[in-house]
Amino acid sequence: MMNTMRSSSVCRFNSSSSSSSSLLSLLVLLLLFMTIVMHDKVVDGLPVGFIDEGVARVADGTGAAVMPNLKEEGKHMIVVIVKKGLVYGIEDPDNSDETFLMLNITSRVCTNGERGLGGVAVHPNFQQENKNWLYLFYTHDPSGRCLKGHPNQGPRNRVTRVKIKPNNHRVDFSTEEVLLETTKLNFAMHNGGAMLFGSDGYLYVTLGDGGDRADRFSQMKNILFGKILRLTDDGNVPPDNPFVNHDNALRCHRRGAGQAAAAQPDAVCTEIFATGLRNPFRFAMDMNRRNKVRFFISDVGGAVWEEIDEGGSQFAGVNYGWPNREGPCRLASLTSCDVDASEKHFQDPVYWYAHTEVGGCVLGGTFVPNNAGWPEEYKESFFFNEFVQGQIMWLQKKPTLGCRYCNPPIPKWQNTTFHHWSSPVDLFFAPYGESDMALYYVARSPNLNIRRIRYVGGTHRPPVAVATASVVRGKEPLTVRFDASQSSDPDGDNSQLSYEWNFGDGEAGGGEDSTSTSRRPRFTFNDPGLYVVELTVTDSSEYSLTNKAFLEIEVGSPPVAIIQSPPNRQEFAVGDVFTLRGRVEDQDGNRLKEEQDEVDIYWEVRQHHNTHYHPYLGKTKGNNFTFPPPPPPPDFF
């Protein structure tokens, strides 16, 4: 079921402030086979010479990492994480969209709000003996409640490492070692959760401020929230961390140790590498710099600014200023941007942009590798995701354009839109083919949401795939006439395009072939269900460029979902607890019972923000249960 409520969220959409009470405006009961999937939407194409192609489908993927393929020397694979606690692998991303489940820890992960499985990293010496470690960042509550409770109990963010089985790439969870555990979380937002190894061999971890700027955790060195942390590969503290030799130095990342440090205002946590961050959801290592560590931090903005901060060897111990400052200015200001004597110790971002008009959310980024095989103008540049605007942005350094004391200040990096795609959340380069690199990204969009951008040179562009259907729902048997004639080749003759249709489960056609190469095929679905029909269009160029389109066909008579609790348009106050209860009827009004009639009920709670929403309670099976109370809007002003 879905619910919308107004409150703060991980990303900023253009909106006005909100009071502490909200309107429970819409609840919709979804059955598993009734789910409606929004189609991917590309607004504009890539620069000439680049192509975008789908790699695989991992529903609700939120992050990824590149890992050596232990079964094929010289090959790599991609690991994708899902918020609710799933880890998937793509063993042959160059040639196959096949995925497999590597790990399921849904029973151990808190997923309310922005909590969940938030980060993944691979040991830099993964192929060496006893180094086949996969690192995970997730929210865990030993009590199992995932809510605020006893002062010493409640959900906590943790970093663990687990071994990968070389023979099948599955995770052996019995090998789990907890390397870091925070103090309990007061709010279900601003977790951070990115992890990367630097060229120094140490693990860098981002932690958000915990969701309430009033706590000022980002400026407190006895608390790990709102920081960049630096650990050894086994969870210890590197001897050259910036605060190791402080008079009141304490280790805070082991269970119980953080609580002790939090009780000592003068304590300094030795794991801290940098302070003053809001919600550094993703960051990117510059692997072109092998003699020093350099990274860019995507720190999701609050009231006014999105920002990208520079970190690394030359920035050990720096303070990025939150919540005193945001972007290049003081908190919540577009014009109060000077730097007085008390603020000179704050480190400015390298890039910033205001999100007051169209909204904004900087999520993820990557440096262009020198060996990517891309045109010269992309060297020494940076890409990042703009989640709200649905764009992949290209940053080039332009020092002569910068003006720190203009009002508002102008950064020394220039931003250009590189590509449009719905809701990109992670971005990274990975090998493709024998020698080149491709830009991979993870999007919160349906169908092939793990995607890559390749440079193929010349002026070639992929075809445009368009699929239509005479009918998209109806009772079985349902005969559908499909049509690909609106597809086109922007570089050539449309008559030279070839088509391949996949109608889903071949058994649904009663033995009928479930594929076709016709431009206008016809297919009959005999069994009820939701079918995803895939069209692949290929051009006649030497590259055989392809593109895909998808249609959903709903066969049968879907049940009717009725929400009983909470009532529609019921007002609530922050902290209220709701019971989710509903019933299901067939088309004739007869009640369907979950066990007797094999009906599965799934609920989803959405946190409404202006004209958009953010996940609050992920897709959850069950009925007549409570969900975590809505949080206060601490970051609205």
Coordinates of N, CA and C in Angstrom, one line a residue, residues 472-591:
V472 N -3.7 -3.3 -23.8 CA -2.7 -3.5 -22.7 C -3.3 -4.3 -21.5
R473 N -4.6 -4.5 -21.5 CA -5.2 -5.3 -20.4 C -6.5 -5.8 -20.9
G474 N -6.9 -7.0 -20.3 CA -8.1 -7.6 -20.7 C -8.2 -9.1 -20.1
K475 N -9.3 -9.7 -20.3 CA -9.5 -11.1 -19.8 C -8.8 -12.1 -20.7
E476 N -8.4 -13.2 -20.1 CA -7.8 -14.2 -20.9 C -8.8 -15.1 -21.6
P477 N -8.5 -15.6 -22.8 CA -7.3 -15.4 -23.5 C -7.3 -14.0 -24.2
L478 N -6.1 -13.3 -24.2 CA -6.0 -11.9 -24.7 C -5.1 -11.9 -25.9
T479 N -5.6 -11.6 -27.0 CA -4.8 -11.4 -28.2 C -4.4 -10.0 -28.4
V480 N -3.1 -9.7 -28.6 CA -2.6 -8.4 -28.7 C -1.8 -8.2 -30.0
R481 N -2.1 -7.2 -30.7 CA -1.3 -6.8 -31.9 C -0.3 -5.8 -31.6
F482 N 1.0 -6.1 -31.7 CA 2.1 -5.3 -31.4 C 2.6 -4.6 -32.7
D483 N 3.2 -3.4 -32.5 CA 3.7 -2.6 -33.6 C 5.0 -1.9 -33.3
A484 N 6.0 -2.0 -34.1 CA 7.3 -1.3 -33.9 C 7.6 -0.3 -35.0
S485 N 6.6 0.0 -35.8 CA 6.8 0.8 -37.0 C 7.1 2.2 -36.7
Q486 N 6.9 2.7 -35.5 CA 7.3 4.1 -35.1 C 8.7 4.2 -34.7
S487 N 9.4 3.0 -34.6 CA 10.9 3.1 -34.4 C 11.6 3.7 -35.5
S488 N 12.8 4.3 -35.2 CA 13.5 5.0 -36.3 C 15.0 4.9 -36.1
D489 N 15.7 5.1 -37.2 CA 17.2 5.2 -37.2 C 17.6 6.6 -37.5
P490 N 18.1 7.4 -36.5 CA 18.4 8.8 -36.8 C 19.6 9.0 -37.8
D491 N 20.3 7.9 -38.1 CA 21.5 8.0 -39.0 C 21.3 7.3 -40.3
G492 N 20.2 6.7 -40.5 CA 20.0 5.9 -41.8 C 18.6 5.6 -42.2
D493 N 18.5 4.5 -42.9 CA 17.2 4.1 -43.5 C 16.4 3.3 -42.5
N494 N 15.2 3.7 -42.2 CA 14.4 3.0 -41.2 C 14.0 1.6 -41.7
S495 N 14.0 1.4 -43.0 CA 13.7 0.1 -43.6 C 14.8 -0.9 -43.3
Q496 N 16.0 -0.5 -42.9 CA 17.1 -1.4 -42.6 C 17.1 -1.9 -41.1
L497 N 16.2 -1.4 -40.3 CA 16.1 -1.8 -38.9 C 15.6 -3.2 -38.8
S498 N 16.1 -3.9 -37.8 CA 15.7 -5.3 -37.5 C 15.0 -5.3 -36.1
Y499 N 14.1 -6.2 -35.9 CA 13.3 -6.2 -34.7 C 13.3 -7.6 -34.0
E500 N 13.3 -7.6 -32.7 CA 13.2 -8.8 -31.9 C 12.3 -8.6 -30.7
W501 N 11.2 -9.3 -30.7 CA 10.2 -9.2 -29.6 C 10.3 -10.4 -28.7
N502 N 10.2 -10.1 -27.4 CA 10.1 -11.2 -26.4 C 8.8 -10.9 -25.6
F503 N 7.9 -11.8 -25.6 CA 6.6 -11.6 -25.0 C 6.5 -12.1 -23.6
G504 N 7.6 -12.5 -23.0 CA 7.6 -12.9 -21.6 C 7.6 -14.4 -21.5
D505 N 6.8 -15.0 -20.6 CA 6.8 -16.4 -20.4 C 6.2 -17.1 -21.6
G506 N 7.0 -18.0 -22.3 CA 6.5 -18.7 -23.4 C 5.3 -19.6 -23.1
E507 N 5.2 -20.1 -21.9 CA 4.1 -20.9 -21.5 C 2.7 -20.2 -21.6
A508 N 2.8 -18.8 -21.5 CA 1.6 -18.1 -21.4 C 0.9 -18.1 -22.8
G509 N 1.6 -18.4 -23.8 CA 1.0 -18.5 -25.1 C 0.5 -19.9 -25.5
G510 N 0.4 -20.8 -24.5 CA -0.1 -22.1 -24.7 C 0.7 -22.9 -25.7
G511 N 2.1 -22.8 -25.6 CA 3.0 -23.5 -26.5 C 3.4 -22.6 -27.6
E512 N 2.8 -21.4 -27.8 CA 3.1 -20.5 -28.9 C 4.5 -20.0 -28.7
D513 N 5.3 -19.8 -29.8 CA 6.6 -19.2 -29.7 C 6.5 -17.8 -29.0
S514 N 7.3 -17.6 -28.0 CA 7.2 -16.3 -27.2 C 8.1 -15.3 -27.8
T515 N 8.7 -15.4 -29.0 CA 9.5 -14.4 -29.6 C 9.1 -14.2 -31.0
S516 N 9.5 -13.1 -31.6 CA 9.1 -12.8 -33.0 C 10.1 -11.8 -33.5
T517 N 10.4 -11.8 -34.8 CA 11.2 -10.8 -35.5 C 10.4 -10.0 -36.5
S518 N 9.1 -10.1 -36.4 CA 8.3 -9.3 -37.2 C 8.2 -7.8 -36.7
R519 N 7.9 -6.9 -37.6 CA 7.7 -5.5 -37.2 C 6.3 -5.4 -36.5
R520 N 5.3 -6.2 -37.0 CA 4.0 -6.1 -36.4 C 3.5 -7.5 -36.1
P521 N 4.0 -8.1 -35.0 CA 3.6 -9.4 -34.6 C 2.2 -9.4 -33.8
R522 N 1.7 -10.6 -33.7 CA 0.5 -10.8 -32.9 C 0.7 -11.9 -31.9
F523 N 0.2 -11.8 -30.7 CA 0.5 -12.8 -29.7 C -0.7 -13.0 -28.8
T524 N -1.0 -14.2 -28.3 CA -2.1 -14.5 -27.5 C -1.6 -14.9 -26.1
F525 N -2.0 -14.3 -25.1 CA -1.7 -14.6 -23.7 C -2.9 -15.4 -23.1
N526 N -2.7 -16.7 -22.7 CA -3.8 -17.5 -22.3 C -3.9 -17.5 -20.8
D527 N -2.9 -17.2 -20.0 CA -3.0 -17.3 -18.6 C -2.9 -15.9 -17.9
P528 N -3.6 -15.7 -16.8 CA -3.6 -14.4 -16.2 C -2.2 -14.0 -15.6
G529 N -1.9 -12.8 -15.5 CA -0.7 -12.3 -15.0 C -0.3 -11.0 -15.6
L530 N 0.9 -10.5 -15.1 CA 1.4 -9.2 -15.6 C 2.7 -9.6 -16.4
Y531 N 2.7 -9.3 -17.7 CA 3.7 -9.6 -18.6 C 4.5 -8.4 -19.1
V532 N 5.8 -8.4 -19.0 CA 6.6 -7.3 -19.6 C 7.1 -7.8 -21.0
V533 N 6.7 -7.1 -22.0 CA 7.0 -7.4 -23.4 C 8.2 -6.5 -23.7
E534 N 9.3 -7.1 -24.3 CA 10.5 -6.3 -24.6 C 10.7 -6.3 -26.1
L535 N 10.9 -5.1 -26.7 CA 11.3 -4.9 -28.1 C 12.7 -4.5 -28.2
T536 N 13.5 -5.2 -29.0 CA 14.9 -4.8 -29.3 C 15.0 -4.4 -30.7
V537 N 15.5 -3.2 -31.0 CA 15.6 -2.7 -32.3 C 17.1 -2.5 -32.6
T538 N 17.6 -3.0 -33.7 CA 19.0 -3.0 -34.1 C 19.1 -2.3 -35.5
D539 N 20.2 -1.4 -35.6 CA 20.4 -0.8 -36.8 C 21.3 -1.6 -37.7
S540 N 21.6 -1.0 -38.9 CA 22.4 -1.8 -39.9 C 23.8 -1.3 -40.0
S541 N 24.3 -0.5 -39.0 CA 25.6 0.1 -39.0 C 26.6 -1.0 -38.6
E542 N 27.9 -0.7 -38.8 CA 28.9 -1.7 -38.5 C 29.0 -2.0 -37.0
Y543 N 28.4 -1.1 -36.2 CA 28.4 -1.4 -34.7 C 27.2 -2.2 -34.3
S544 N 26.2 -2.3 -35.2 CA 24.9 -3.0 -34.8 C 24.4 -2.4 -33.5
L545 N 24.2 -1.1 -33.5 CA 23.7 -0.5 -32.3 C 22.2 -0.9 -32.0
T546 N 21.9 -1.0 -30.8 CA 20.5 -1.4 -30.4 C 19.9 -0.5 -29.4
N547 N 18.6 -0.6 -29.3 CA 17.9 0.1 -28.2 C 16.7 -0.7 -27.9
K548 N 16.1 -0.5 -26.7 CA 15.0 -1.3 -26.3 C 13.8 -0.5 -25.9
A549 N 12.6 -1.1 -26.0 CA 11.4 -0.5 -25.5 C 10.6 -1.6 -24.8
F550 N 9.8 -1.2 -23.8 CA 9.0 -2.2 -23.0 C 7.5 -1.8 -22.9
L551 N 6.7 -2.8 -22.9 CA 5.3 -2.6 -22.7 C 4.8 -3.6 -21.6
E552 N 3.8 -3.2 -20.8 CA 3.3 -4.1 -19.8 C 1.9 -4.6 -20.3
I553 N 1.6 -5.8 -20.2 CA 0.3 -6.4 -20.6 C -0.3 -7.1 -19.4
E554 N -1.4 -6.6 -19.0 CA -2.1 -7.2 -17.8 C -3.2 -8.1 -18.3
V555 N -3.1 -9.4 -18.0 CA -4.1 -10.4 -18.4 C -4.9 -10.9 -17.2
G556 N -6.2 -10.9 -17.4 CA -7.1 -11.4 -16.3 C -7.9 -10.3 -15.7
S557 N -8.6 -10.6 -14.6 CA -9.4 -9.7 -13.9 C -8.7 -9.4 -12.5
P558 N -8.1 -8.3 -12.3 CA -7.4 -8.0 -11.1 C -8.3 -7.8 -9.9
P559 N -7.9 -8.2 -8.7 CA -8.8 -8.0 -7.6 C -8.9 -6.5 -7.2
V560 N -9.8 -6.2 -6.3 CA -10.0 -4.8 -5.9 C -9.4 -4.6 -4.5
A561 N -8.6 -3.6 -4.4 CA -8.0 -3.3 -3.1 C -8.7 -2.3 -2.3
I562 N -9.0 -2.5 -1.1 CA -9.7 -1.6 -0.2 C -9.0 -1.3 1.0
I563 N -8.7 -0.1 1.3 CA -7.9 0.3 2.5 C -8.9 0.6 3.7
Q564 N -8.8 -0.1 4.8 CA -9.7 0.1 5.9 C -9.0 1.0 7.0
S565 N -7.7 0.9 7.1 CA -7.0 1.8 8.1 C -5.6 2.1 7.6
P566 N -5.3 3.4 7.8 CA -6.0 4.5 8.3 C -7.0 5.1 7.3
P567 N -8.0 5.8 7.8 CA -9.0 6.4 6.8 C -8.4 7.4 5.9
N568 N -9.0 7.5 4.7 CA -8.5 8.5 3.7 C -8.6 9.9 4.3
R569 N -7.5 10.7 4.1 CA -7.5 12.1 4.4 C -7.5 12.3 6.0
Q570 N -7.1 11.3 6.7 CA -6.9 11.5 8.1 C -5.7 12.3 8.5
E571 N -5.9 13.4 9.3 CA -4.8 14.2 9.7 C -4.0 13.5 10.8
F572 N -2.7 13.8 10.9 CA -2.0 13.2 12.0 C -0.9 14.1 12.5
A573 N -0.4 13.9 13.6 CA 0.8 14.7 14.2 C 2.0 13.8 14.1
V574 N 3.1 14.5 14.1 CA 4.4 13.7 14.1 C 4.5 12.8 15.4
G575 N 4.8 11.6 15.2 CA 4.9 10.6 16.3 C 3.7 9.7 16.4
D576 N 2.6 10.0 15.7 CA 1.5 9.1 15.7 C 1.8 7.8 15.0
V577 N 1.3 6.7 15.5 CA 1.5 5.4 15.0 C 0.2 4.9 14.3
F578 N 0.4 4.4 13.1 CA -0.8 4.0 12.3 C -0.8 2.5 12.1
T579 N -2.0 1.9 12.0 CA -2.1 0.5 11.7 C -2.6 0.4 10.2
L580 N -1.8 -0.4 9.5 CA -2.2 -0.6 8.1 C -3.0 -1.9 8.0
R581 N -4.3 -1.7 7.5 CA -5.2 -2.8 7.4 C -6.1 -2.6 6.2
G582 N -6.2 -3.7 5.4 CA -7.0 -3.6 4.2 C -7.7 -5.0 3.9
R583 N -8.5 -4.9 2.9 CA -9.1 -6.2 2.5 C -9.1 -6.2 0.9
V584 N -9.3 -7.4 0.4 CA -9.3 -7.6 -1.0 C -10.6 -8.3 -1.5
E585 N -11.2 -7.8 -2.6 CA -12.4 -8.4 -3.1 C -12.2 -8.7 -4.6
D586 N -12.9 -9.7 -5.1 CA -12.9 -10.0 -6.5 C -13.8 -9.0 -7.3
Q587 N -13.9 -9.2 -8.6 CA -14.7 -8.2 -9.4 C -16.2 -8.3 -9.0
D588 N -16.6 -9.3 -8.4 CA -18.1 -9.4 -8.0 C -18.3 -9.0 -6.6
G589 N -17.3 -8.5 -5.9 CA -17.5 -8.0 -4.5 C -17.3 -9.0 -3.5
N590 N -16.9 -10.2 -3.8 CA -16.7 -11.2 -2.8 C -15.3 -11.1 -2.2
R591 N -15.2 -11.2 -0.9 CA -14.0 -11.0 -0.2 C -13.0 -12.1 -0.4

